[in-house]
Amino acid sequence: MGYRSKIKDKQVDYLFKAILSLKDLEECYRFFEDICTINEIKSLAQRLEVAIMLEQKKTYQEIVEKTGASTATISRVNRSLTYGSDGYKLILERILD
């Protein structure tokens, strides 16, 4: 049996198709600045940085100091890395050397 999303619906399909249509970083910046608040973008970027640091076996304290993320956020990202849908792992394999 394949992956089953908890968020799948027509609206989310449109959003993801829009994201997949972006061609470069400039287009990403333009789209995300229109669709998200600065704080939403910064929160998503922070979570990704937390995931990278967790994969690098950094301590919670090191992550807090470098990212400013709360321990609750770090714990939530760690839980997703361990028990989630492997979305972080998929991306981290692609963007990290």
Backbone atoms as SQL, in Angstrom:
CREATE TABLE atoms (id INTEGER PRIMARY KEY, chain TEXT, resi INTEGER, resn TEXT, atom TEXT, x REAL, y REAL, z REAL);
INSERT INTO atoms VALUES
  (1, 'A', 1, 'MET', 'N', 0.836, -1.184, 0.000),
  (2, 'A', 1, 'MET', 'CA', 0.000, 0.000, 0.000),
  (3, 'A', 1, 'MET', 'C', 0.877, 1.243, 0.000),
  (4, 'A', 2, 'GLY', 'N', 0.556, 2.238, -0.825),
  (5, 'A', 2, 'GLY', 'CA', 1.350, 3.450, -0.955),
  (6, 'A', 2, 'GLY', 'C', 1.098, 4.441, 0.158),
  (7, 'A', 3, 'TYR', 'N', 1.764, 5.559, 0.062),
  (8, 'A', 3, 'TYR', 'CA', 1.651, 6.641, 1.038),
  (9, 'A', 3, 'TYR', 'C', 0.268, 7.272, 0.967),
  (10, 'A', 4, 'ARG', 'N', -0.320, 7.526, 2.138),
  (11, 'A', 4, 'ARG', 'CA', -1.629, 8.199, 2.207),
  (12, 'A', 4, 'ARG', 'C', -1.475, 9.498, 2.988),
  (13, 'A', 5, 'SER', 'N', -1.749, 10.599, 2.346),
  (14, 'A', 5, 'SER', 'CA', -1.608, 11.910, 2.964),
  (15, 'A', 5, 'SER', 'C', -2.795, 12.233, 3.856),
  (16, 'A', 6, 'LYS', 'N', -2.514, 12.920, 4.963),
  (17, 'A', 6, 'LYS', 'CA', -3.554, 13.390, 5.871),
  (18, 'A', 6, 'LYS', 'C', -4.134, 14.722, 5.415),
  (19, 'A', 7, 'ILE', 'N', -3.480, 15.375, 4.453),
  (20, 'A', 7, 'ILE', 'CA', -3.892, 16.716, 4.045),
  (21, 'A', 7, 'ILE', 'C', -4.392, 16.798, 2.608),
  (22, 'A', 8, 'LYS', 'N', -4.446, 15.672, 1.917),
  (23, 'A', 8, 'LYS', 'CA', -4.762, 15.687, 0.490),
  (24, 'A', 8, 'LYS', 'C', -6.190, 16.146, 0.232),
  (25, 'A', 9, 'ASP', 'N', -6.286, 17.176, -0.590),
  (26, 'A', 9, 'ASP', 'CA', -7.565, 17.621, -1.138),
  (27, 'A', 9, 'ASP', 'C', -7.278, 18.497, -2.358),
  (28, 'A', 10, 'LYS', 'N', -8.320, 18.958, -3.016),
  (29, 'A', 10, 'LYS', 'CA', -8.149, 19.696, -4.267),
  (30, 'A', 10, 'LYS', 'C', -7.376, 20.999, -4.066),
  (31, 'A', 11, 'GLN', 'N', -7.647, 21.723, -2.976),
  (32, 'A', 11, 'GLN', 'CA', -6.939, 22.979, -2.720),
  (33, 'A', 11, 'GLN', 'C', -5.444, 22.741, -2.522),
  (34, 'A', 12, 'VAL', 'N', -5.101, 21.715, -1.755),
  (35, 'A', 12, 'VAL', 'CA', -3.693, 21.404, -1.512),
  (36, 'A', 12, 'VAL', 'C', -3.037, 20.932, -2.804),
  (37, 'A', 13, 'ASP', 'N', -3.771, 20.183, -3.628),
  (38, 'A', 13, 'ASP', 'CA', -3.241, 19.788, -4.941),
  (39, 'A', 13, 'ASP', 'C', -2.851, 21.025, -5.758),
  (40, 'A', 14, 'TYR', 'N', -3.714, 22.053, -5.797),
  (41, 'A', 14, 'TYR', 'CA', -3.400, 23.281, -6.529),
  (42, 'A', 14, 'TYR', 'C', -2.144, 23.945, -5.975),
  (43, 'A', 15, 'LEU', 'N', -2.058, 24.009, -4.644),
  (44, 'A', 15, 'LEU', 'CA', -0.884, 24.621, -4.021),
  (45, 'A', 15, 'LEU', 'C', 0.389, 23.890, -4.420),
  (46, 'A', 16, 'PHE', 'N', 0.388, 22.560, -4.302),
  (47, 'A', 16, 'PHE', 'CA', 1.589, 21.786, -4.611),
  (48, 'A', 16, 'PHE', 'C', 1.927, 21.828, -6.096),
  (49, 'A', 17, 'LYS', 'N', 0.898, 21.850, -6.967),
  (50, 'A', 17, 'LYS', 'CA', 1.161, 21.996, -8.403),
  (51, 'A', 17, 'LYS', 'C', 1.790, 23.355, -8.690),
  (52, 'A', 18, 'ALA', 'N', 1.331, 24.384, -7.978),
  (53, 'A', 18, 'ALA', 'CA', 1.915, 25.716, -8.136),
  (54, 'A', 18, 'ALA', 'C', 3.384, 25.704, -7.721),
  (55, 'A', 19, 'ILE', 'N', 3.680, 25.082, -6.591),
  (56, 'A', 19, 'ILE', 'CA', 5.066, 25.006, -6.114),
  (57, 'A', 19, 'ILE', 'C', 5.925, 24.233, -7.103),
  (58, 'A', 20, 'LEU', 'N', 5.418, 23.123, -7.594),
  (59, 'A', 20, 'LEU', 'CA', 6.179, 22.319, -8.551),
  (60, 'A', 20, 'LEU', 'C', 6.426, 23.049, -9.868),
  (61, 'A', 21, 'SER', 'N', 5.607, 24.052, -10.176),
  (62, 'A', 21, 'SER', 'CA', 5.785, 24.793, -11.431),
  (63, 'A', 21, 'SER', 'C', 6.877, 25.859, -11.337),
  (64, 'A', 22, 'LEU', 'N', 7.348, 26.165, -10.133),
  (65, 'A', 22, 'LEU', 'CA', 8.383, 27.185, -9.964),
  (66, 'A', 22, 'LEU', 'C', 9.692, 26.698, -10.566),
  (67, 'A', 23, 'LYS', 'N', 10.391, 27.595, -11.268),
  (68, 'A', 23, 'LYS', 'CA', 11.562, 27.187, -12.048),
  (69, 'A', 23, 'LYS', 'C', 12.899, 27.481, -11.382),
  (70, 'A', 24, 'ASP', 'N', 12.946, 28.467, -10.473),
  (71, 'A', 24, 'ASP', 'CA', 14.229, 28.810, -9.859),
  (72, 'A', 24, 'ASP', 'C', 13.995, 29.524, -8.527),
  (73, 'A', 25, 'LEU', 'N', 15.099, 29.876, -7.861),
  (74, 'A', 25, 'LEU', 'CA', 14.993, 30.532, -6.556),
  (75, 'A', 25, 'LEU', 'C', 14.247, 31.852, -6.630),
  (76, 'A', 26, 'GLU', 'N', 14.496, 32.628, -7.673),
  (77, 'A', 26, 'GLU', 'CA', 13.803, 33.910, -7.796),
  (78, 'A', 26, 'GLU', 'C', 12.292, 33.715, -7.858),
  (79, 'A', 27, 'GLU', 'N', 11.836, 32.746, -8.651),
  (80, 'A', 27, 'GLU', 'CA', 10.396, 32.471, -8.723),
  (81, 'A', 27, 'GLU', 'C', 9.872, 32.004, -7.363),
  (82, 'A', 28, 'CYS', 'N', 10.654, 31.215, -6.651),
  (83, 'A', 28, 'CYS', 'CA', 10.251, 30.772, -5.308),
  (84, 'A', 28, 'CYS', 'C', 10.077, 31.965, -4.373),
  (85, 'A', 29, 'TYR', 'N', 11.069, 32.858, -4.374),
  (86, 'A', 29, 'TYR', 'CA', 10.964, 34.051, -3.534),
  (87, 'A', 29, 'TYR', 'C', 9.717, 34.853, -3.883),
  (88, 'A', 30, 'ARG', 'N', 9.478, 35.062, -5.168),
  (89, 'A', 30, 'ARG', 'CA', 8.336, 35.877, -5.594),
  (90, 'A', 30, 'ARG', 'C', 7.017, 35.242, -5.169),
  (91, 'A', 31, 'PHE', 'N', 6.877, 33.934, -5.393),
  (92, 'A', 31, 'PHE', 'CA', 5.631, 33.246, -5.045),
  (93, 'A', 31, 'PHE', 'C', 5.421, 33.210, -3.533),
  (94, 'A', 32, 'PHE', 'N', 6.452, 32.778, -2.803),
  (95, 'A', 32, 'PHE', 'CA', 6.275, 32.620, -1.359),
  (96, 'A', 32, 'PHE', 'C', 6.104, 33.958, -0.644),
  (97, 'A', 33, 'GLU', 'N', 6.733, 35.021, -1.145),
  (98, 'A', 33, 'GLU', 'CA', 6.503, 36.340, -0.543),
  (99, 'A', 33, 'GLU', 'C', 5.066, 36.803, -0.747),
  (100, 'A', 34, 'ASP', 'N', 4.425, 36.373, -1.826),
  (101, 'A', 34, 'ASP', 'CA', 3.023, 36.722, -2.056),
  (102, 'A', 34, 'ASP', 'C', 2.063, 35.845, -1.253),
  (103, 'A', 35, 'ILE', 'N', 2.381, 34.562, -1.138),
  (104, 'A', 35, 'ILE', 'CA', 1.412, 33.632, -0.550),
  (105, 'A', 35, 'ILE', 'C', 1.563, 33.482, 0.972),
  (106, 'A', 36, 'CYS', 'N', 2.742, 33.788, 1.497),
  (107, 'A', 36, 'CYS', 'CA', 3.010, 33.618, 2.928),
  (108, 'A', 36, 'CYS', 'C', 3.414, 34.942, 3.560),
  (109, 'A', 37, 'THR', 'N', 3.237, 35.007, 4.873),
  (110, 'A', 37, 'THR', 'CA', 3.812, 36.136, 5.598),
  (111, 'A', 37, 'THR', 'C', 5.307, 35.864, 5.767),
  (112, 'A', 38, 'ILE', 'N', 6.045, 36.908, 6.065),
  (113, 'A', 38, 'ILE', 'CA', 7.479, 36.740, 6.315),
  (114, 'A', 38, 'ILE', 'C', 7.696, 35.759, 7.461),
  (115, 'A', 39, 'ASN', 'N', 6.896, 35.869, 8.517),
  (116, 'A', 39, 'ASN', 'CA', 7.045, 34.963, 9.666),
  (117, 'A', 39, 'ASN', 'C', 6.770, 33.511, 9.297),
  (118, 'A', 40, 'GLU', 'N', 5.791, 33.270, 8.419),
  (119, 'A', 40, 'GLU', 'CA', 5.509, 31.896, 7.981),
  (120, 'A', 40, 'GLU', 'C', 6.698, 31.324, 7.214),
  (121, 'A', 41, 'ILE', 'N', 7.267, 32.106, 6.326),
  (122, 'A', 41, 'ILE', 'CA', 8.431, 31.645, 5.557),
  (123, 'A', 41, 'ILE', 'C', 9.599, 31.383, 6.491),
  (124, 'A', 42, 'LYS', 'N', 9.853, 32.311, 7.409),
  (125, 'A', 42, 'LYS', 'CA', 10.962, 32.154, 8.352),
  (126, 'A', 42, 'LYS', 'C', 10.761, 30.922, 9.230),
  (127, 'A', 43, 'SER', 'N', 9.525, 30.639, 9.632),
  (128, 'A', 43, 'SER', 'CA', 9.244, 29.448, 10.447),
  (129, 'A', 43, 'SER', 'C', 9.520, 28.165, 9.678),
  (130, 'A', 44, 'LEU', 'N', 9.108, 28.122, 8.424),
  (131, 'A', 44, 'LEU', 'CA', 9.383, 26.944, 7.597),
  (132, 'A', 44, 'LEU', 'C', 10.879, 26.756, 7.404),
  (133, 'A', 45, 'ALA', 'N', 11.588, 27.853, 7.130),
  (134, 'A', 45, 'ALA', 'CA', 13.036, 27.780, 6.938),
  (135, 'A', 45, 'ALA', 'C', 13.725, 27.332, 8.222),
  (136, 'A', 46, 'GLN', 'N', 13.242, 27.822, 9.357),
  (137, 'A', 46, 'GLN', 'CA', 13.814, 27.430, 10.647),
  (138, 'A', 46, 'GLN', 'C', 13.625, 25.932, 10.889),
  (139, 'A', 47, 'ARG', 'N', 12.451, 25.418, 10.593),
  (140, 'A', 47, 'ARG', 'CA', 12.197, 23.978, 10.789),
  (141, 'A', 47, 'ARG', 'C', 13.131, 23.138, 9.924),
  (142, 'A', 48, 'LEU', 'N', 13.365, 23.576, 8.690),
  (143, 'A', 48, 'LEU', 'CA', 14.279, 22.838, 7.824),
  (144, 'A', 48, 'LEU', 'C', 15.695, 22.879, 8.383),
  (145, 'A', 49, 'GLU', 'N', 16.120, 24.034, 8.878),
  (146, 'A', 49, 'GLU', 'CA', 17.456, 24.125, 9.477),
  (147, 'A', 49, 'GLU', 'C', 17.557, 23.233, 10.711),
  (148, 'A', 50, 'VAL', 'N', 16.493, 23.184, 11.511),
  (149, 'A', 50, 'VAL', 'CA', 16.464, 22.288, 12.678),
  (150, 'A', 50, 'VAL', 'C', 16.613, 20.840, 12.217),
  (151, 'A', 51, 'ALA', 'N', 15.896, 20.454, 11.171),
  (152, 'A', 51, 'ALA', 'CA', 15.986, 19.081, 10.659),
  (153, 'A', 51, 'ALA', 'C', 17.402, 18.765, 10.207),
  (154, 'A', 52, 'ILE', 'N', 18.030, 19.705, 9.518),
  (155, 'A', 52, 'ILE', 'CA', 19.415, 19.499, 9.075),
  (156, 'A', 52, 'ILE', 'C', 20.323, 19.287, 10.276),
  (157, 'A', 53, 'MET', 'N', 20.176, 20.118, 11.286),
  (158, 'A', 53, 'MET', 'CA', 21.039, 20.014, 12.458),
  (159, 'A', 53, 'MET', 'C', 20.781, 18.727, 13.242),
  (160, 'A', 54, 'LEU', 'N', 19.521, 18.292, 13.302),
  (161, 'A', 54, 'LEU', 'CA', 19.215, 17.016, 13.963),
  (162, 'A', 54, 'LEU', 'C', 19.868, 15.861, 13.213),
  (163, 'A', 55, 'GLU', 'N', 19.827, 15.908, 11.887),
  (164, 'A', 55, 'GLU', 'CA', 20.474, 14.871, 11.085),
  (165, 'A', 55, 'GLU', 'C', 21.991, 14.880, 11.285),
  (166, 'A', 56, 'GLN', 'N', 22.525, 16.041, 11.611),
  (167, 'A', 56, 'GLN', 'CA', 23.957, 16.171, 11.883),
  (168, 'A', 56, 'GLN', 'C', 24.292, 15.816, 13.339),
  (169, 'A', 57, 'LYS', 'N', 23.275, 15.328, 14.056),
  (170, 'A', 57, 'LYS', 'CA', 23.437, 14.891, 15.459),
  (171, 'A', 57, 'LYS', 'C', 23.804, 16.025, 16.409),
  (172, 'A', 58, 'LYS', 'N', 23.364, 17.242, 16.097),
  (173, 'A', 58, 'LYS', 'CA', 23.577, 18.372, 17.000),
  (174, 'A', 58, 'LYS', 'C', 22.646, 18.225, 18.203),
  (175, 'A', 59, 'THR', 'N', 23.051, 18.784, 19.340),
  (176, 'A', 59, 'THR', 'CA', 22.220, 18.727, 20.544),
  (177, 'A', 59, 'THR', 'C', 21.114, 19.779, 20.457),
  (178, 'A', 60, 'TYR', 'N', 20.074, 19.590, 21.270),
  (179, 'A', 60, 'TYR', 'CA', 19.001, 20.578, 21.315),
  (180, 'A', 60, 'TYR', 'C', 19.576, 21.944, 21.661),
  (181, 'A', 61, 'GLN', 'N', 20.500, 22.003, 22.616),
  (182, 'A', 61, 'GLN', 'CA', 21.081, 23.275, 23.032),
  (183, 'A', 61, 'GLN', 'C', 21.818, 23.955, 21.876),
  (184, 'A', 62, 'GLU', 'N', 22.582, 23.193, 21.114),
  (185, 'A', 62, 'GLU', 'CA', 23.271, 23.753, 19.952),
  (186, 'A', 62, 'GLU', 'C', 22.267, 24.300, 18.938),
  (187, 'A', 63, 'ILE', 'N', 21.173, 23.558, 18.751),
  (188, 'A', 63, 'ILE', 'CA', 20.144, 23.966, 17.781),
  (189, 'A', 63, 'ILE', 'C', 19.443, 25.232, 18.248),
  (190, 'A', 64, 'VAL', 'N', 19.106, 25.289, 19.552),
  (191, 'A', 64, 'VAL', 'CA', 18.471, 26.489, 20.107),
  (192, 'A', 64, 'VAL', 'C', 19.375, 27.699, 19.894),
  (193, 'A', 65, 'GLU', 'N', 20.648, 27.540, 20.210),
  (194, 'A', 65, 'GLU', 'CA', 21.595, 28.653, 20.101),
  (195, 'A', 65, 'GLU', 'C', 21.763, 29.128, 18.666),
  (196, 'A', 66, 'LYS', 'N', 21.825, 28.204, 17.709),
  (197, 'A', 66, 'LYS', 'CA', 22.069, 28.573, 16.302),
  (198, 'A', 66, 'LYS', 'C', 20.804, 29.084, 15.611),
  (199, 'A', 67, 'THR', 'N', 19.647, 28.470, 15.893),
  (200, 'A', 67, 'THR', 'CA', 18.433, 28.786, 15.128),
  (201, 'A', 67, 'THR', 'C', 17.445, 29.671, 15.865),
  (202, 'A', 68, 'GLY', 'N', 17.506, 29.664, 17.192),
  (203, 'A', 68, 'GLY', 'CA', 16.501, 30.379, 17.967),
  (204, 'A', 68, 'GLY', 'C', 15.197, 29.613, 18.093),
  (205, 'A', 69, 'ALA', 'N', 15.165, 28.387, 17.594),
  (206, 'A', 69, 'ALA', 'CA', 13.958, 27.560, 17.687),
  (207, 'A', 69, 'ALA', 'C', 13.713, 27.157, 19.134),
  (208, 'A', 70, 'SER', 'N', 12.453, 27.018, 19.477),
  (209, 'A', 70, 'SER', 'CA', 12.114, 26.538, 20.819),
  (210, 'A', 70, 'SER', 'C', 12.370, 25.039, 20.892),
  (211, 'A', 71, 'THR', 'N', 12.509, 24.537, 22.116),
  (212, 'A', 71, 'THR', 'CA', 12.691, 23.094, 22.270),
  (213, 'A', 71, 'THR', 'C', 11.435, 22.352, 21.804),
  (214, 'A', 72, 'ALA', 'N', 10.267, 22.989, 21.892),
  (215, 'A', 72, 'ALA', 'CA', 9.028, 22.359, 21.398),
  (216, 'A', 72, 'ALA', 'C', 9.095, 22.180, 19.881),
  (217, 'A', 73, 'THR', 'N', 9.593, 23.192, 19.174),
  (218, 'A', 73, 'THR', 'CA', 9.738, 23.087, 17.724),
  (219, 'A', 73, 'THR', 'C', 10.752, 22.012, 17.368),
  (220, 'A', 74, 'ILE', 'N', 11.873, 21.999, 18.071),
  (221, 'A', 74, 'ILE', 'CA', 12.904, 20.988, 17.812),
  (222, 'A', 74, 'ILE', 'C', 12.339, 19.599, 18.036),
  (223, 'A', 75, 'SER', 'N', 11.599, 19.427, 19.115),
  (224, 'A', 75, 'SER', 'CA', 10.987, 18.133, 19.424),
  (225, 'A', 75, 'SER', 'C', 9.991, 17.719, 18.346),
  (226, 'A', 76, 'ARG', 'N', 9.203, 18.670, 17.862),
  (227, 'A', 76, 'ARG', 'CA', 8.209, 18.375, 16.817),
  (228, 'A', 76, 'ARG', 'C', 8.907, 17.956, 15.522),
  (229, 'A', 77, 'VAL', 'N', 9.978, 18.652, 15.154),
  (230, 'A', 77, 'VAL', 'CA', 10.729, 18.282, 13.946),
  (231, 'A', 77, 'VAL', 'C', 11.372, 16.908, 14.139),
  (232, 'A', 78, 'ASN', 'N', 11.931, 16.672, 15.308),
  (233, 'A', 78, 'ASN', 'CA', 12.551, 15.376, 15.594),
  (234, 'A', 78, 'ASN', 'C', 11.525, 14.241, 15.497),
  (235, 'A', 79, 'ARG', 'N', 10.335, 14.488, 15.989),
  (236, 'A', 79, 'ARG', 'CA', 9.258, 13.485, 15.911),
  (237, 'A', 79, 'ARG', 'C', 8.890, 13.213, 14.450),
  (238, 'A', 80, 'SER', 'N', 8.846, 14.268, 13.647),
  (239, 'A', 80, 'SER', 'CA', 8.563, 14.088, 12.213),
  (240, 'A', 80, 'SER', 'C', 9.673, 13.308, 11.520),
  (241, 'A', 81, 'LEU', 'N', 10.915, 13.584, 11.888),
  (242, 'A', 81, 'LEU', 'CA', 12.039, 12.837, 11.315),
  (243, 'A', 81, 'LEU', 'C', 11.966, 11.356, 11.663),
  (244, 'A', 82, 'THR', 'N', 11.503, 11.073, 12.875),
  (245, 'A', 82, 'THR', 'CA', 11.470, 9.696, 13.367),
  (246, 'A', 82, 'THR', 'C', 10.203, 8.953, 12.955),
  (247, 'A', 83, 'TYR', 'N', 9.054, 9.616, 13.083),
  (248, 'A', 83, 'TYR', 'CA', 7.772, 8.926, 12.900),
  (249, 'A', 83, 'TYR', 'C', 6.919, 9.496, 11.770),
  (250, 'A', 84, 'GLY', 'N', 7.439, 10.478, 11.054),
  (251, 'A', 84, 'GLY', 'CA', 6.635, 11.160, 10.043),
  (252, 'A', 84, 'GLY', 'C', 6.551, 10.416, 8.732),
  (253, 'A', 85, 'SER', 'N', 6.253, 11.167, 7.704),
  (254, 'A', 85, 'SER', 'CA', 6.029, 10.619, 6.355),
  (255, 'A', 85, 'SER', 'C', 7.300, 10.551, 5.515),
  (256, 'A', 86, 'ASP', 'N', 8.450, 10.769, 6.127),
  (257, 'A', 86, 'ASP', 'CA', 9.764, 10.759, 5.469),
  (258, 'A', 86, 'ASP', 'C', 9.961, 11.917, 4.503),
  (259, 'A', 87, 'GLY', 'N', 9.147, 12.958, 4.619),
  (260, 'A', 87, 'GLY', 'CA', 9.307, 14.130, 3.770),
  (261, 'A', 87, 'GLY', 'C', 10.609, 14.864, 4.026),
  (262, 'A', 88, 'TYR', 'N', 10.940, 15.060, 5.305),
  (263, 'A', 88, 'TYR', 'CA', 12.222, 15.700, 5.624),
  (264, 'A', 88, 'TYR', 'C', 13.368, 14.866, 5.067),
  (265, 'A', 89, 'LYS', 'N', 13.324, 13.568, 5.296),
  (266, 'A', 89, 'LYS', 'CA', 14.425, 12.698, 4.851),
  (267, 'A', 89, 'LYS', 'C', 14.593, 12.760, 3.342),
  (268, 'A', 90, 'LEU', 'N', 13.499, 12.771, 2.620),
  (269, 'A', 90, 'LEU', 'CA', 13.537, 12.867, 1.162),
  (270, 'A', 90, 'LEU', 'C', 14.266, 14.138, 0.722),
  (271, 'A', 91, 'ILE', 'N', 13.899, 15.253, 1.320),
  (272, 'A', 91, 'ILE', 'CA', 14.495, 16.532, 0.960),
  (273, 'A', 91, 'ILE', 'C', 15.947, 16.616, 1.412),
  (274, 'A', 92, 'LEU', 'N', 16.219, 16.162, 2.631),
  (275, 'A', 92, 'LEU', 'CA', 17.583, 16.252, 3.152),
  (276, 'A', 92, 'LEU', 'C', 18.558, 15.434, 2.300),
  (277, 'A', 93, 'GLU', 'N', 18.116, 14.292, 1.807),
  (278, 'A', 93, 'GLU', 'CA', 18.978, 13.486, 0.922),
  (279, 'A', 93, 'GLU', 'C', 19.308, 14.243, -0.359),
  (280, 'A', 94, 'ARG', 'N', 18.376, 15.078, -0.808),
  (281, 'A', 94, 'ARG', 'CA', 18.563, 15.810, -2.067),
  (282, 'A', 94, 'ARG', 'C', 19.391, 17.077, -1.903),
  (283, 'A', 95, 'ILE', 'N', 19.297, 17.721, -0.740),
  (284, 'A', 95, 'ILE', 'CA', 19.971, 19.025, -0.616),
  (285, 'A', 95, 'ILE', 'C', 21.294, 18.974, 0.126),
  (286, 'A', 96, 'LEU', 'N', 21.549, 17.888, 0.855),
  (287, 'A', 96, 'LEU', 'CA', 22.793, 17.779, 1.594),
  (288, 'A', 96, 'LEU', 'C', 23.786, 16.915, 0.842),
  (289, 'A', 97, 'ASP', 'N', 25.058, 17.243, 0.959),
  (290, 'A', 97, 'ASP', 'CA', 26.106, 16.456, 0.285),
  (291, 'A', 97, 'ASP', 'C', 26.241, 15.084, 0.886);
